[in-house]
Amino acid sequence: MSNVQVLPLLEPEAAVAPCCPPLTERPFSAEEAEVAARMFKALGDPVRLRLFSAVASHEGGEACVCDISDVGVSQPTVSHHLKKLKDAGLLTSERRGTWVYYRVEPSVLAAMGQLLTTAAGT
């Protein structure tokens, strides 16, 4: 008898659910407004926006903290800003040896883009 178990595969888009409907579709619920505000607040700081952009545009879709830390602030401050981006759900991370690699999930970018698009037909 085998201990092998077949698990269902998740679709890539299912990894992160969109936070909110487009702004023009309907008013946000209180929960949707909290999630969207947390994302925009995290991106409202120029250093965090630069870090987010550095990760999002990095070759392969992920970046080692060692490759993106040159943003004019100290390493502890970079770590603080990256934590804020993670807490807002904008980045994921993985430790590999002594380095941490950050990734922007494509579904997060898609959800943010959808939030700011107008509903069809308006």
Tab-separated table of N, CA and C in Angstrom, residues 25-82:
chain	number	residue	atom	x	y	z
A	25	GLU	N	-17.352	50.441	-10.216
A	25	GLU	CA	-18.373	49.383	-10.256
A	25	GLU	C	-19.436	49.555	-9.179
A	26	ARG	N	-19.000	49.791	-7.945
A	26	ARG	CA	-19.905	49.966	-6.809
A	26	ARG	C	-19.102	50.498	-5.635
A	27	PRO	N	-19.761	51.026	-4.636
A	27	PRO	CA	-19.025	51.480	-3.447
A	27	PRO	C	-18.354	50.297	-2.741
A	28	PHE	N	-17.187	50.555	-2.172
A	28	PHE	CA	-16.472	49.523	-1.422
A	28	PHE	C	-17.198	49.191	-0.128
A	29	SER	N	-17.073	47.948	0.292
A	29	SER	CA	-17.478	47.582	1.642
A	29	SER	C	-16.389	48.097	2.589
A	30	ALA	N	-16.663	48.087	3.865
A	30	ALA	CA	-15.663	48.538	4.842
A	30	ALA	C	-14.402	47.679	4.751
A	31	GLU	N	-14.554	46.380	4.580
A	31	GLU	CA	-13.402	45.471	4.503
A	31	GLU	C	-12.585	45.733	3.236
A	32	GLU	N	-13.261	45.918	2.102
A	32	GLU	CA	-12.554	46.200	0.853
A	32	GLU	C	-11.785	47.510	0.950
A	33	ALA	N	-12.386	48.512	1.575
A	33	ALA	CA	-11.716	49.803	1.736
A	33	ALA	C	-10.476	49.667	2.612
A	34	GLU	N	-10.562	48.858	3.659
A	34	GLU	CA	-9.395	48.632	4.530
A	34	GLU	C	-8.247	47.993	3.756
A	35	VAL	N	-8.556	46.964	2.963
A	35	VAL	CA	-7.526	46.263	2.195
A	35	VAL	C	-6.887	47.202	1.169
A	36	ALA	N	-7.719	47.923	0.418
A	36	ALA	CA	-7.185	48.840	-0.602
A	36	ALA	C	-6.370	49.954	0.042
A	37	ALA	N	-6.852	50.499	1.149
A	37	ALA	CA	-6.128	51.578	1.836
A	37	ALA	C	-4.771	51.091	2.328
A	38	ARG	N	-4.708	49.857	2.833
A	38	ARG	CA	-3.440	49.289	3.314
A	38	ARG	C	-2.441	49.184	2.158
A	39	MET	N	-2.921	48.746	0.980
A	39	MET	CA	-2.036	48.641	-0.182
A	39	MET	C	-1.536	50.014	-0.617
A	40	PHE	N	-2.458	50.980	-0.745
A	40	PHE	CA	-2.056	52.308	-1.204
A	40	PHE	C	-1.203	53.031	-0.170
A	41	LYS	N	-1.491	52.823	1.101
A	41	LYS	CA	-0.668	53.444	2.145
A	41	LYS	C	0.761	52.913	2.069
A	42	ALA	N	0.898	51.599	1.852
A	42	ALA	CA	2.233	51.004	1.737
A	42	ALA	C	2.989	51.591	0.551
A	43	LEU	N	2.288	51.869	-0.537
A	43	LEU	CA	2.933	52.415	-1.729
A	43	LEU	C	3.055	53.930	-1.684
A	44	GLY	N	2.495	54.562	-0.661
A	44	GLY	CA	2.523	56.015	-0.544
A	44	GLY	C	3.848	56.584	-0.092
A	45	ASP	N	4.780	55.742	0.278
A	45	ASP	CA	6.108	56.181	0.686
A	45	ASP	C	7.055	56.011	-0.510
A	46	PRO	N	7.828	57.044	-0.857
A	46	PRO	CA	8.701	56.946	-2.038
A	46	PRO	C	9.712	55.801	-1.975
A	47	VAL	N	10.259	55.522	-0.799
A	47	VAL	CA	11.230	54.423	-0.689
A	47	VAL	C	10.531	53.096	-0.933
A	48	ARG	N	9.355	52.911	-0.346
A	48	ARG	CA	8.616	51.658	-0.551
A	48	ARG	C	8.196	51.515	-2.009
A	49	LEU	N	7.795	52.598	-2.635
A	49	LEU	CA	7.412	52.533	-4.042
A	49	LEU	C	8.607	52.149	-4.904
A	50	ARG	N	9.778	52.687	-4.589
A	50	ARG	CA	10.995	52.317	-5.337
A	50	ARG	C	11.341	50.844	-5.124
A	51	LEU	N	11.229	50.369	-3.882
A	51	LEU	CA	11.515	48.952	-3.605
A	51	LEU	C	10.527	48.043	-4.324
A	52	PHE	N	9.245	48.403	-4.264
A	52	PHE	CA	8.210	47.609	-4.940
A	52	PHE	C	8.484	47.560	-6.443
A	53	SER	N	8.820	48.703	-7.023
A	53	SER	CA	9.135	48.779	-8.442
A	53	SER	C	10.374	47.955	-8.777
A	54	ALA	N	11.378	48.008	-7.905
A	54	ALA	CA	12.614	47.247	-8.134
A	54	ALA	C	12.333	45.747	-8.150
A	55	VAL	N	11.490	45.294	-7.239
A	55	VAL	CA	11.146	43.869	-7.211
A	55	VAL	C	10.305	43.514	-8.434
A	56	ALA	N	9.274	44.307	-8.712
A	56	ALA	CA	8.359	44.008	-9.811
A	56	ALA	C	9.062	43.986	-11.162
A	57	SER	N	10.061	44.838	-11.341
A	57	SER	CA	10.730	44.934	-12.644
A	57	SER	C	12.000	44.105	-12.727
A	58	HIS	N	12.379	43.444	-11.651
A	58	HIS	CA	13.614	42.661	-11.638
A	58	HIS	C	13.472	41.432	-12.535
A	59	GLU	N	14.558	41.083	-13.194
A	59	GLU	CA	14.568	39.913	-14.075
A	59	GLU	C	14.103	38.673	-13.316
A	60	GLY	N	13.205	37.920	-13.910
A	60	GLY	CA	12.704	36.703	-13.288
A	60	GLY	C	11.559	36.952	-12.318
A	61	GLY	N	11.199	38.211	-12.105
A	61	GLY	CA	10.065	38.513	-11.242
A	61	GLY	C	10.328	38.426	-9.763
A	62	GLU	N	11.586	38.245	-9.394
A	62	GLU	CA	11.938	38.240	-7.980
A	62	GLU	C	13.306	38.884	-7.821
A	63	ALA	N	13.545	39.408	-6.610
A	63	ALA	CA	14.816	40.087	-6.379
A	63	ALA	C	15.343	39.752	-4.998
A	64	CYS	N	16.640	39.548	-4.929
A	64	CYS	CA	17.323	39.373	-3.653
A	64	CYS	C	17.419	40.744	-3.001
A	65	VAL	N	17.247	40.767	-1.697
A	65	VAL	CA	17.367	42.042	-0.986
A	65	VAL	C	18.734	42.675	-1.255
A	66	CYS	N	19.739	41.852	-1.516
A	66	CYS	CA	21.078	42.367	-1.790
A	66	CYS	C	21.128	43.144	-3.112
A	67	ASP	N	20.167	42.907	-4.005
A	67	ASP	CA	20.152	43.574	-5.311
A	67	ASP	C	19.301	44.839	-5.340
A	68	ILE	N	18.483	45.058	-4.324
A	68	ILE	CA	17.540	46.182	-4.378
A	68	ILE	C	17.695	47.155	-3.217
A	69	SER	N	18.703	46.985	-2.401
A	69	SER	CA	18.810	47.779	-1.172
A	69	SER	C	19.449	49.154	-1.364
A	70	ASP	N	19.860	49.486	-2.578
A	70	ASP	CA	20.496	50.783	-2.828
A	70	ASP	C	19.436	51.834	-3.172
A	71	VAL	N	18.691	52.258	-2.143
A	71	VAL	CA	17.628	53.251	-2.352
A	71	VAL	C	17.850	54.478	-1.479
A	72	GLY	N	19.078	54.653	-0.972
A	72	GLY	CA	19.415	55.861	-0.238
A	72	GLY	C	19.105	55.840	1.245
A	73	VAL	N	18.770	54.662	1.789
A	73	VAL	CA	18.519	54.543	3.223
A	73	VAL	C	19.316	53.355	3.755
A	74	SER	N	19.416	53.249	5.072
A	74	SER	CA	20.199	52.171	5.679
A	74	SER	C	19.519	50.816	5.493
A	75	GLN	N	20.297	49.746	5.653
A	75	GLN	CA	19.762	48.388	5.498
A	75	GLN	C	18.613	48.117	6.475
A	76	PRO	N	18.696	48.514	7.748
A	76	PRO	CA	17.544	48.285	8.633
A	76	PRO	C	16.282	49.007	8.146
A	77	THR	N	16.442	50.180	7.552
A	77	THR	CA	15.295	50.917	7.027
A	77	THR	C	14.723	50.212	5.801
A	78	VAL	N	15.588	49.662	4.946
A	78	VAL	CA	15.125	48.869	3.803
A	78	VAL	C	14.309	47.689	4.302
A	79	SER	N	14.810	46.989	5.310
A	79	SER	CA	14.085	45.840	5.870
A	79	SER	C	12.730	46.258	6.424
A	80	HIS	N	12.683	47.393	7.093
A	80	HIS	CA	11.423	47.909	7.624
A	80	HIS	C	10.425	48.150	6.495
A	81	HIS	N	10.872	48.792	5.421
A	81	HIS	CA	9.980	49.096	4.303
A	81	HIS	C	9.519	47.823	3.591
A	82	LEU	N	10.412	46.861	3.429
A	82	LEU	CA	10.023	45.599	2.801
A	82	LEU	C	8.993	44.863	3.660
